[in-house]
Coordinates of C-alpha atoms in Angstrom, one line a residue:
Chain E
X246 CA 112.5 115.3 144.7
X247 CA 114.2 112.3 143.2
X248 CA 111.4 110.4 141.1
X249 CA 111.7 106.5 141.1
X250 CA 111.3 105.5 137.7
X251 CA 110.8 107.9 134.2
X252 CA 107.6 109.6 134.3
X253 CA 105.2 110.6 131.3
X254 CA 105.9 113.4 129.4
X255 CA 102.5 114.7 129.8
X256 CA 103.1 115.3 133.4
X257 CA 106.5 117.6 132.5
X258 CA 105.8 121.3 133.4
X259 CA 107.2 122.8 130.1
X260 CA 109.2 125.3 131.8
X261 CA 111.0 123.6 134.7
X262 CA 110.9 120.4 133.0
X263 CA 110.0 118.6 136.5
X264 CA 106.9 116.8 136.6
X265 CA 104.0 119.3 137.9
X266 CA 104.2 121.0 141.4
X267 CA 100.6 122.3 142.2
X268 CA 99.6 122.7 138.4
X269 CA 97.4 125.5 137.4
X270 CA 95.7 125.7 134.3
X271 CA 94.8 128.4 132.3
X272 CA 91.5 130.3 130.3
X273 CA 93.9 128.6 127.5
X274 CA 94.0 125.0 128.5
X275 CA 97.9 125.3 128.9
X276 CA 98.6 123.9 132.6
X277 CA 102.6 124.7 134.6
X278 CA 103.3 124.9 137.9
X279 CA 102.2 127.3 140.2
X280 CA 105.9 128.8 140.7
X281 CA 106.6 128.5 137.3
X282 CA 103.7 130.5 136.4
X283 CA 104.2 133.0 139.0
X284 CA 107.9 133.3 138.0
X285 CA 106.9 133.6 134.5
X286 CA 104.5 136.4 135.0
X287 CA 106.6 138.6 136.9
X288 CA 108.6 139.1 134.2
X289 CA 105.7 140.9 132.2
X290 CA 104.1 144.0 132.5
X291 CA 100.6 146.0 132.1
X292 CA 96.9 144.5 132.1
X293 CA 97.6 141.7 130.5
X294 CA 99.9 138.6 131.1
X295 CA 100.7 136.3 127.9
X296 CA 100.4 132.7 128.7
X297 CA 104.2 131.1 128.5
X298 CA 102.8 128.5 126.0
X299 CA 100.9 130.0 123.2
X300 CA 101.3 133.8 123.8
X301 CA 97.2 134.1 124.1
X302 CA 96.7 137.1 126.3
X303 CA 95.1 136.8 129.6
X304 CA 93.7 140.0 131.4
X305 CA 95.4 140.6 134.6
X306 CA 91.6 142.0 135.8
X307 CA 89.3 139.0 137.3
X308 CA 92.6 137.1 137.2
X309 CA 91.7 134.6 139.5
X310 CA 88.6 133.1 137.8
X311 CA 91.3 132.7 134.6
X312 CA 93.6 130.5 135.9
X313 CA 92.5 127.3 137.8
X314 CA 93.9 124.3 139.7
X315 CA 93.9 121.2 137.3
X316 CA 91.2 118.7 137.6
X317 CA 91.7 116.2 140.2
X318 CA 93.0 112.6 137.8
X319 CA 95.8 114.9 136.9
X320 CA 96.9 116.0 140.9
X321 CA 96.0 112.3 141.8
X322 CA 98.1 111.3 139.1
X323 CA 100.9 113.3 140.0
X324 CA 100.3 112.7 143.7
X325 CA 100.9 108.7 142.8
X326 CA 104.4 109.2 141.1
X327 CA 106.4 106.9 143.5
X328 CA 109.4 109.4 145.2
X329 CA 112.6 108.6 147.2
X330 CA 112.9 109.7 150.6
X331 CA 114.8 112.6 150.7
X332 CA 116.7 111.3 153.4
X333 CA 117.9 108.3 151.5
X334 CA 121.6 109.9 151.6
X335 CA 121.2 109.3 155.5
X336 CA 120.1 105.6 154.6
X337 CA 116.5 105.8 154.2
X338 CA 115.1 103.4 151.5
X339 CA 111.5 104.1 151.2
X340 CA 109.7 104.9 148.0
X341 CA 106.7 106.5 148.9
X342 CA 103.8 108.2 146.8
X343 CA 104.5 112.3 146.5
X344 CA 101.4 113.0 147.9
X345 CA 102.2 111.2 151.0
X346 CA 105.7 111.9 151.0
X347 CA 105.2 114.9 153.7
X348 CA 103.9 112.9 156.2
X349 CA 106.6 110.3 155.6
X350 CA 109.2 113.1 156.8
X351 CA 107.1 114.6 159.3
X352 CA 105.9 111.6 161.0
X353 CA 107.3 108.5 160.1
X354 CA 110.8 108.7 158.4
X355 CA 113.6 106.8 160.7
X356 CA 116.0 109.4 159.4
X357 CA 114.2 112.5 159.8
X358 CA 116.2 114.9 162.1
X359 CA 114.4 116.0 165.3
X360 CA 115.2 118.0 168.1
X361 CA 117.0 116.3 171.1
X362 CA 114.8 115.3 173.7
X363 CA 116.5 117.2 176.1
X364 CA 115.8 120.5 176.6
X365 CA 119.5 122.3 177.0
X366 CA 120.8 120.4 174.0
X367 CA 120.3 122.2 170.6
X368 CA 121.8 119.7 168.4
X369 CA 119.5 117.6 166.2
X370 CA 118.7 113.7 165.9
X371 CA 117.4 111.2 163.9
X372 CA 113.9 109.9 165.0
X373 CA 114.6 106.5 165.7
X374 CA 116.7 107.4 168.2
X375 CA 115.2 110.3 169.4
X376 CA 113.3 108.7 172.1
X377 CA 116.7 107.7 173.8
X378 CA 117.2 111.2 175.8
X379 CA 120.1 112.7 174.8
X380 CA 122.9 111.3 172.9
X381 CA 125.4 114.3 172.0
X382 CA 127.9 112.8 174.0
X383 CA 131.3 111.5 173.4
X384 CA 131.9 107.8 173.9
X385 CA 134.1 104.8 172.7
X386 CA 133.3 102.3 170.6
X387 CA 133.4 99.2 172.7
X388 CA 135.3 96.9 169.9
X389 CA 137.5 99.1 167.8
X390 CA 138.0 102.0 170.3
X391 CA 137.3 104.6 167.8
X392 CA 135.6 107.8 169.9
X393 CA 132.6 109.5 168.4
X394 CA 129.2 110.7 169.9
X395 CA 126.9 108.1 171.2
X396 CA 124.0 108.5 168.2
X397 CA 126.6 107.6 165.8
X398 CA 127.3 104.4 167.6
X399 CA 124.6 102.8 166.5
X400 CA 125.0 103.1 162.5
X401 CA 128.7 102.5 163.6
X402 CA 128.5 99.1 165.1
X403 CA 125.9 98.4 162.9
X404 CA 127.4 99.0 159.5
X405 CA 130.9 100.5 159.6
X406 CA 132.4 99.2 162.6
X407 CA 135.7 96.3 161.2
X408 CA 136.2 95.3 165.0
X409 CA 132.8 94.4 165.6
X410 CA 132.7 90.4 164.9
X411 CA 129.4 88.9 164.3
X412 CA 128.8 85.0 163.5
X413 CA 127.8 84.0 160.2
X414 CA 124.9 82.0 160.9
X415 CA 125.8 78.9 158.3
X416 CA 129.5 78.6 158.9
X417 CA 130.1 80.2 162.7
X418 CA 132.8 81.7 161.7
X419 CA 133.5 85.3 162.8
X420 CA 133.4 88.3 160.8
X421 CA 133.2 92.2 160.7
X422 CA 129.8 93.2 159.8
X423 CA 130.9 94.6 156.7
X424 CA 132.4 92.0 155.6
X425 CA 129.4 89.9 155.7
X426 CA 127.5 90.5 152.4
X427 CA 130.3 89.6 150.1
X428 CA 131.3 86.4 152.4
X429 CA 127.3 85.3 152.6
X430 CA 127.7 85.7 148.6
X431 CA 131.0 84.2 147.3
X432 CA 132.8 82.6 150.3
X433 CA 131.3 80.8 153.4
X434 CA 131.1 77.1 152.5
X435 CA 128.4 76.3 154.7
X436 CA 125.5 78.3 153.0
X437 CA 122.6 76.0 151.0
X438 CA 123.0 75.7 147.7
X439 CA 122.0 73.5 145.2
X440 CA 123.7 72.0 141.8
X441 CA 123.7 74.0 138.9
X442 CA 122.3 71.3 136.7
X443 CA 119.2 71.5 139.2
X444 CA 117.1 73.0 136.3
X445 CA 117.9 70.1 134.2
X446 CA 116.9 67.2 136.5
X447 CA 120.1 67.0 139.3
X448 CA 118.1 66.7 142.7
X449 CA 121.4 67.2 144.6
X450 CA 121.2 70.1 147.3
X451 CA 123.7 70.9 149.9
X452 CA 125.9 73.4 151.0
X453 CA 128.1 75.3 148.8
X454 CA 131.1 73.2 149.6
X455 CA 129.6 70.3 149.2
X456 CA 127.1 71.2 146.4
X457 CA 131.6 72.3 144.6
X458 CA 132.3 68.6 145.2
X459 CA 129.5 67.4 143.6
X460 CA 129.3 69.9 140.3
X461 CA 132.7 68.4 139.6
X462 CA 131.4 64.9 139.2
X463 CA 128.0 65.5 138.1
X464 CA 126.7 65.1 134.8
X465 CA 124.3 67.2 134.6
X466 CA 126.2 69.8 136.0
X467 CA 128.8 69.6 133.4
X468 CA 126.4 69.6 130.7
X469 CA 124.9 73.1 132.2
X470 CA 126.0 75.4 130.0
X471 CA 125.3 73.7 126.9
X472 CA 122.1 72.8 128.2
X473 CA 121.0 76.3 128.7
X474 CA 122.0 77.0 125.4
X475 CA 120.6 74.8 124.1
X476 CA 117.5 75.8 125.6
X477 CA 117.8 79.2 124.7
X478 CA 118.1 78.2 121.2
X479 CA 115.1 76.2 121.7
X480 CA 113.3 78.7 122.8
X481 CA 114.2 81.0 119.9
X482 CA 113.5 78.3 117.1
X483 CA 110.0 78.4 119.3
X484 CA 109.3 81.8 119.0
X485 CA 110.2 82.3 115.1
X486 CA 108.3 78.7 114.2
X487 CA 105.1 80.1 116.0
X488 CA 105.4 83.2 113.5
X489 CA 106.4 81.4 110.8
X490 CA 103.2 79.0 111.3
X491 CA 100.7 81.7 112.0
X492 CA 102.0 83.5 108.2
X493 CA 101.2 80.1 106.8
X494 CA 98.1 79.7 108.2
X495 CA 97.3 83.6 106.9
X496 CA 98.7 82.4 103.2
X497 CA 96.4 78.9 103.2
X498 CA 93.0 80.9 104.2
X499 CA 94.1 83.0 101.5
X500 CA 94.7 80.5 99.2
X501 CA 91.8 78.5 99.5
X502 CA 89.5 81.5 99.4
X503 CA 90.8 82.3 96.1
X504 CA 90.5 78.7 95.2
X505 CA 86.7 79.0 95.9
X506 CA 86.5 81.9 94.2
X507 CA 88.0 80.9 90.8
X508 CA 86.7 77.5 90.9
X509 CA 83.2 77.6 92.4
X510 CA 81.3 77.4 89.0
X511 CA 83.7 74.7 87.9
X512 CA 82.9 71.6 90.2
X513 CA 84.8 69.0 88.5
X514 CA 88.0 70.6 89.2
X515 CA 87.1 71.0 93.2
X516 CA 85.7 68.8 95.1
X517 CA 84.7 71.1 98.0
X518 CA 82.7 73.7 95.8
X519 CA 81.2 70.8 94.1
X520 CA 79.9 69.7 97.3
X521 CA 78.8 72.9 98.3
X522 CA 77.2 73.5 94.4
X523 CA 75.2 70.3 96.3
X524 CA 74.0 72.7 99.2
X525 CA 72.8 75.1 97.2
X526 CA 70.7 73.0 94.8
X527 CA 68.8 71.8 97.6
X528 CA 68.4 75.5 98.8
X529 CA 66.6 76.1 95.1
X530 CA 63.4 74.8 94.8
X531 CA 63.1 71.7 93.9
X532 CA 60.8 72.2 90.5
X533 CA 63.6 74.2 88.8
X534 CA 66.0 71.6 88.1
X535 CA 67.0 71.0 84.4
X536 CA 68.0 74.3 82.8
X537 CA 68.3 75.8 86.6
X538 CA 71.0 73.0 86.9
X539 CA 73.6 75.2 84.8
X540 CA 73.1 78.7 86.7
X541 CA 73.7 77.1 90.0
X542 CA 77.2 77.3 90.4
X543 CA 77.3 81.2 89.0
X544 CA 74.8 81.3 92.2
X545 CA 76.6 80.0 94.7
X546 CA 79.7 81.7 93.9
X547 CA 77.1 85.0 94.6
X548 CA 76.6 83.6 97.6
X549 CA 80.2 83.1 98.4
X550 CA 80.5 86.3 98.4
X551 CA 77.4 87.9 99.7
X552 CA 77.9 85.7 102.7
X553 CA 81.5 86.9 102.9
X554 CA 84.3 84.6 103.2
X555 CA 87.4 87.0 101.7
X556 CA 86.4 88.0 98.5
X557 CA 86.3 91.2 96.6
X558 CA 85.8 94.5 98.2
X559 CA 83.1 95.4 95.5
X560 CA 80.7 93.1 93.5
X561 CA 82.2 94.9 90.4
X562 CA 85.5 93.6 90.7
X563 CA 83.8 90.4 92.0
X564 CA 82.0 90.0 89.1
X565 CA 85.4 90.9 86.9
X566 CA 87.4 88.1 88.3
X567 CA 84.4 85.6 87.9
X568 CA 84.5 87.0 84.4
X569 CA 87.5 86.1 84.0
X570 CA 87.2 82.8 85.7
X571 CA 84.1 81.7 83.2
X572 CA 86.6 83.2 80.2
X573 CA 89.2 80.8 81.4
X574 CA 86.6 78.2 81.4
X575 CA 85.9 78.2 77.9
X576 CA 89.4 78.3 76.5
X577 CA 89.7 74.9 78.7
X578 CA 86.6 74.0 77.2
X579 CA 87.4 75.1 73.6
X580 CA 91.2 73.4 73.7
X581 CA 89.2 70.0 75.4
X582 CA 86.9 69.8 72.4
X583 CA 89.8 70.4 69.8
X584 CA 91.7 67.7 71.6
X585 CA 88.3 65.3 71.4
X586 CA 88.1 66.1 67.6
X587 CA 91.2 65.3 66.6
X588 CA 91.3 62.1 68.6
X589 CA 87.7 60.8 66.8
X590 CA 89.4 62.1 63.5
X591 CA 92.3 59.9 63.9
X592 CA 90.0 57.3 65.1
X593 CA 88.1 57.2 62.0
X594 CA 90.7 57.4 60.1
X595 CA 92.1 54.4 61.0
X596 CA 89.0 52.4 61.6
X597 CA 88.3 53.4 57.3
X598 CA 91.8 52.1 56.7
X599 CA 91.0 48.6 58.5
X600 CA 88.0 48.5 56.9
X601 CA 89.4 49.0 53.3
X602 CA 91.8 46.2 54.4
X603 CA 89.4 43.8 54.7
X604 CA 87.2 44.4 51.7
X605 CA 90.4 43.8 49.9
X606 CA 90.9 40.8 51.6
X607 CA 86.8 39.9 50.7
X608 CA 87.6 41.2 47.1
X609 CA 90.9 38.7 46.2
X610 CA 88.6 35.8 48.2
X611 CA 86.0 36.5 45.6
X612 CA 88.1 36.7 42.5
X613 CA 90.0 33.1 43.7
X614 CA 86.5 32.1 44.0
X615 CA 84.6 32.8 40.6
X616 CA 88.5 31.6 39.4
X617 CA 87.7 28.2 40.9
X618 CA 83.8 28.2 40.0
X619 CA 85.1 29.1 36.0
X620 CA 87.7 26.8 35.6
X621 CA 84.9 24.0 37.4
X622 CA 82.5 25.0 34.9
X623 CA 84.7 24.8 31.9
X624 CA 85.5 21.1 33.1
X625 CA 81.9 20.4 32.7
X626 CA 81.4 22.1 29.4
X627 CA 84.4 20.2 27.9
X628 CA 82.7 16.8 29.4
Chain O
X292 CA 114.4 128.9 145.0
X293 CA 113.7 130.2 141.1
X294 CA 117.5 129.9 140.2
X295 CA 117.7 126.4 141.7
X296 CA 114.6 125.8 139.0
X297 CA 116.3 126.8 136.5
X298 CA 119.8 125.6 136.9
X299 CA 117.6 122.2 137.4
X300 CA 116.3 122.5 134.1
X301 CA 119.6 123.5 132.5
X302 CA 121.1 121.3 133.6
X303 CA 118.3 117.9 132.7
X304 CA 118.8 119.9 129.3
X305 CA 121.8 119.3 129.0
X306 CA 122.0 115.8 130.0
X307 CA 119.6 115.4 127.1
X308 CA 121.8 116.7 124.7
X309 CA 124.8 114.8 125.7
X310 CA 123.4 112.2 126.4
X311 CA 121.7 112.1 122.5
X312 CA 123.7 114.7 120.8
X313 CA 121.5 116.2 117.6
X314 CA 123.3 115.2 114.5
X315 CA 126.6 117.4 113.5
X316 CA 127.1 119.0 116.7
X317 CA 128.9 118.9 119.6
X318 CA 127.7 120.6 123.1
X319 CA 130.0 120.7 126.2
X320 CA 130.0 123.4 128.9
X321 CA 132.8 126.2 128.5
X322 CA 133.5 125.8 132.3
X323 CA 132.4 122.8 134.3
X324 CA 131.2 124.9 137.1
X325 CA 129.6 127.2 135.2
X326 CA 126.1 125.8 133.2
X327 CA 124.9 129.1 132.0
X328 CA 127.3 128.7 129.1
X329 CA 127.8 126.1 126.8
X330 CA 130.1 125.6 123.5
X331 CA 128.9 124.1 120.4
X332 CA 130.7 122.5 117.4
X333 CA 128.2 122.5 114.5
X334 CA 129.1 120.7 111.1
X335 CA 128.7 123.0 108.6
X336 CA 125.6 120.7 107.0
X337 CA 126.0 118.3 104.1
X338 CA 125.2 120.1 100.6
X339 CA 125.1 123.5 101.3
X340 CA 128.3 125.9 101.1
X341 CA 129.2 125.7 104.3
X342 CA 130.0 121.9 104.2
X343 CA 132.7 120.7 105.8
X344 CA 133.3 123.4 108.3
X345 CA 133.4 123.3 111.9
X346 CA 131.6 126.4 113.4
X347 CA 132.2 127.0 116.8
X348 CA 129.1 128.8 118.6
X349 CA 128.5 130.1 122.2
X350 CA 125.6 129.8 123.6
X351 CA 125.1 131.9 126.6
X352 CA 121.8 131.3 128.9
X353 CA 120.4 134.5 131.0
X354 CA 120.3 134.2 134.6
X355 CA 116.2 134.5 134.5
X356 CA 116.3 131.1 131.2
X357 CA 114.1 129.9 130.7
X358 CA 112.2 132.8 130.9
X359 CA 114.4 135.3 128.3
X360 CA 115.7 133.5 125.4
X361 CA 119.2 132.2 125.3
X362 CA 121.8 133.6 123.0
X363 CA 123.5 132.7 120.2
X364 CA 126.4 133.6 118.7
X365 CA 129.2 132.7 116.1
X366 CA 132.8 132.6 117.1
X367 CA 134.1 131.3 113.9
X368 CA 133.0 134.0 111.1
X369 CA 130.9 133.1 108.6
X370 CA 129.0 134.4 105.3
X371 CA 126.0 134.6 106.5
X372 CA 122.6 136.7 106.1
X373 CA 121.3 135.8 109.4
X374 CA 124.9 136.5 111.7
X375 CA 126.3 139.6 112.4
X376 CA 130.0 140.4 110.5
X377 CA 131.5 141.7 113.4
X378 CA 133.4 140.2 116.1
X379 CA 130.6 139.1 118.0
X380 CA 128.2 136.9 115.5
X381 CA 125.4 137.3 116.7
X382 CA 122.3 135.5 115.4
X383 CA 119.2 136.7 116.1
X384 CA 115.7 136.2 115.0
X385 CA 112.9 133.6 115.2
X386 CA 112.1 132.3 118.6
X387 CA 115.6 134.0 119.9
X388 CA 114.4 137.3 120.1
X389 CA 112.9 138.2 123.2
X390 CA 108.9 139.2 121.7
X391 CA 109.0 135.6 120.3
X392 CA 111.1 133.3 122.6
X393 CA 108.6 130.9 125.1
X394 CA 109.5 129.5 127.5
X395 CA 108.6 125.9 127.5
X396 CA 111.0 126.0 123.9
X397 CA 114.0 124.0 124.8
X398 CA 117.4 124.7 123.6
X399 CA 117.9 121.9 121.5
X400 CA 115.4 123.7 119.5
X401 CA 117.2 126.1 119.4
X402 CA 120.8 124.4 117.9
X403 CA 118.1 122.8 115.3
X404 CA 116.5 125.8 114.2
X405 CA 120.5 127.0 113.8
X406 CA 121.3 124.2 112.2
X407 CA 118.6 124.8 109.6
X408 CA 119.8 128.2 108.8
X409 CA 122.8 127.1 107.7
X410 CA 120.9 125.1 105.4
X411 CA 118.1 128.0 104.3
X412 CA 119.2 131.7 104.9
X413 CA 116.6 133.4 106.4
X414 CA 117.0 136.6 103.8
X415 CA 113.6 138.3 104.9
X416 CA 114.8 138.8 108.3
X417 CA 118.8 139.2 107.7
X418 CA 120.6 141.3 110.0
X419 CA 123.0 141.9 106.9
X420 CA 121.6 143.1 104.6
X421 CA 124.1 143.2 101.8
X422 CA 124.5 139.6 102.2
X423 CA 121.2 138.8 101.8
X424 CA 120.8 141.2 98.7
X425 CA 123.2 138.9 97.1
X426 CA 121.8 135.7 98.4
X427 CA 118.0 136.5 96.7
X428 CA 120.1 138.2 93.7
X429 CA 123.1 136.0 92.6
X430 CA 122.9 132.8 94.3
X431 CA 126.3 131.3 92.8
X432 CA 128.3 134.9 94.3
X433 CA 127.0 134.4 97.2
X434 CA 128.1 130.5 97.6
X435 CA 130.8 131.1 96.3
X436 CA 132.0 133.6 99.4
X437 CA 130.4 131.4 101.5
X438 CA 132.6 128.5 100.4
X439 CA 135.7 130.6 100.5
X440 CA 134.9 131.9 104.0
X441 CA 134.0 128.3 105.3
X442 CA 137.3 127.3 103.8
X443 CA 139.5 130.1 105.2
X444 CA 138.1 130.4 109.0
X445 CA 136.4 126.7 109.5
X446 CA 139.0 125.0 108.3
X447 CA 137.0 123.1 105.8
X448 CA 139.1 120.8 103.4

């Protein structure tokens, strides 16, 4: 049997290499084909038979009750593969199930070959036309004049025949039925068609002569090709942007869980764990406050992680990174308060040297002063 | 009916292997009409001494394959522990010999498991045994025919 499509490998028999015919299985699990088995084991002689698989030995005595059909899902399974007609060299085109494929011949196949309905003819006949009487005779066929027997006539006129005209039902013109396929196809003028911009917006429809006349002046049309390319490239540049935006979304859920995670006890620097330090200092009671205040955020950033966004795998390595986190911390801190001394050095610094300034200035004001005041008071002595 | 079988199977087998020929080998039928034997050209494997040679084999399937092992032999001679020095070159051991061979194993099993010979000697189970005296004792002797053989009857470069 022909099988329609590829079928699994777990339905192969190992030794014919054909999906399963009547599959036995045996005391070792191992399952081939009945004939396969059969053929297999008459190779082999004495009491026991060695299975073809695994070489386990299987005692020829209660034989019977060690070897067993497979379970039905694997029959039904086999029974579904789809199957071509064996007759499809005669022009049969069913696919039918293998289980049912039997009947098919037996009952139903067109091309199944029966006896001849009458009784002193021995030759054989297909089942559609068995129910004519007898048709082993010689005749002519009426248009090309060829002789052959009258139950070939019928696949003659039908297919083969190139005298037998028949009207092509768009353009009435006349043809050999063989012919017909490849002039429905390419050539009669008369059959609907529509423009080939008609995915791109051109409403035009006609028949294929017309729908030619058109293509040539229509836009659309024209632009087809470049169209579809363009289209296709489109469609592409779709695809590999939906990827590229799904890695992006992965990488910014990463990155702002990491975020959270290094900055949570640090709410000045984000304003989203800030906000959430919020939550959780109304979730502590209220009388703690004060000193409470400062082991919030170390808190929340427990809770971040007990509550699971991404975070660590362990609370040791948790606890590591916020380690490291807090140690960051205080080198900012440490380099800030550096920076702020410096700055109120250098402030005082020069405010002392302003200051010094002016109680010079004060200092020559006084001496011009008690100048003035001496050289007055010498006046009035000398008076 | 069991002939049919088997000539079925043969013959999906070798469809397989032409169709994806295992590296370093090439399999076609010795006679067109005749499936039961087949001629392989197998590269003498990369880094071993045989390198660069073209070994033809035959590999003859029994009427009652899959059910008695297929055999294999060398038609090009070679230095090896596992083939027969004569003018048949024979190999035979593993799965090829009859206790051992199953019948589900396929036959391009069989060119791998050659292949891999040719790659590691099978000295334990050598059907000459000088040869594989020499291979277990000294290695760079034994190479060294090898090489020379490969050279003078597989027309290696």
């Amino acid at each position: 049997l022909e099988y329609v499509s590829p079928v699994d490998s777990n339905l192969i028999c190992a030794i014919c290499q054909c999906p399963f015919n009547q599959p036995m299985q045996l005391v070792c699990d191992h399952t081939f084909c009945n004939d396969c088995l059969k053929q297999c084991f008459k190779n082999q002689e004495g009491t026991t038979r060695i299975c073809p698989a695994c070489r386990g030995p299987i005692e020829i005595l209660n034989f019977k009750s060690k070897t067993r059909k497979s379970p039905r899902y694997v029959i039904q399974m086999l029974d579904d593969l789809l199957v071509r007609c064996p007759n499809s060299k005669a022009g049969c085109e069913s696919h039918v199930k293998r289980g049912e494929i039997e009947d098919h011949v037996d009952k139903y196949c067109d091309y199944s070959v029966l006896e001849c309905s009458d009784d002193e003819c021995t030759q054989g006949i297909w089942r559609k036309y068995s129910e004519q009487g007898c048709l082993h005779f010689m005749t002519m066929c009426e248009d090309c004049g060829e002789s052959m027997m009258q139950k070939d006539i019928f696949e003659h006129q039908e297919k083969t025949c190139l005298k037998r005209f028949i009207r092509c039902q768009h353009c009435s013109d006349e043809l050999a039925k063989p012919h017909l396929k490849q002039h429905l196809a390419s050539i009669c003028p008369m059959v609907p068609a529509r423009c080939t911009g008609q995915p791109f917006g051109c409403p035009f429809e006609g028949t294929r002569a017309t729908v030619n006349a058109h293509v040539i002046s229509c836009v659309i049309a024209t632009m087809a090709p470049y169209l579809s390319t363009q289209k296709a490239a489109f469609e592409e540049q779709d695809k590999a942007n939906k990827v590229l935006q799904r890695k992006l979304d992965l990488f910014e859920g990463g990155l702002t869980a990491m975020q959270n995670i290094l900055y949570s006890d640090n709410p000045p620097t984000a304003a989203s764990s800030a906000s959430r330090a919020a939550e959780t200092s109304i979730d502590t009671p209220m009388t703690e406050t004060g000193a409470m205040a400062v082991d919030i955020p170390n808190r929340h950033s427990q809770q971040g992680m007990s509550t699971g966004t991404p975070p660590f795998d362990t609370p040791i390595s948790h606890l590591l990174s916020l380690h490291e986190s807090l140690r960051e911390e205080l080198s900012r801190l440490e380099n800030t308060i550096a920076e702020l001394d410096s700055r109120t050095t250098v402030m005082i610094l020069n405010e002392g040297q302003r200051s010094k300034d002016e109680m010079t200035h004060a200092n020559a004001a006084i001496n011009s002063m008690r100048m003035q005041l001496h050289w007055l008071m010498s006046t009035r002595l000398q008076q | 009916m069991a002939t049919a079988g088997a000539n079925k199977r043969i013959a999906k087998e070798l469809n397989e292997i032409t169709r994806e020929p295992p590296s370093g080998m090439k399999v076609r039928l010795v006679d067109e009409s005749n499936v039961h034997k087949w001629e392989i050209i197998m590269d003498g494997p990369a880094s071993s001494p045989y390198e660069g040679g073209h070994f033809k084999l035959l590999l003859t399937l029994p009427i009652e394959y899959p059910f008695k092992p297929p055999i294999l032999s060398f038609q090009t001679k070679i230095y090896h522990p596992n083939v027969s020095n004569d003018d048949k070159g024979s190999m035979c051991l593993g799965m090829l010999r009859s206790d051992e061979w199953k019948p589900p194993n396929k036959i391009l099993a069989v060119l791998n498991m050659a292949r891999n010979l040719l790659v590691e000697p099978n000295a334990e189970d050598a059907i000459e045994t000088s040869i594989a005296e020499q291979y277990r004792g000294d290695r760079k002797a034994f190479e060294k025919t090898a090489k020379e053989w490969t050279k003078k009857y597989a027309n290696a470069k």
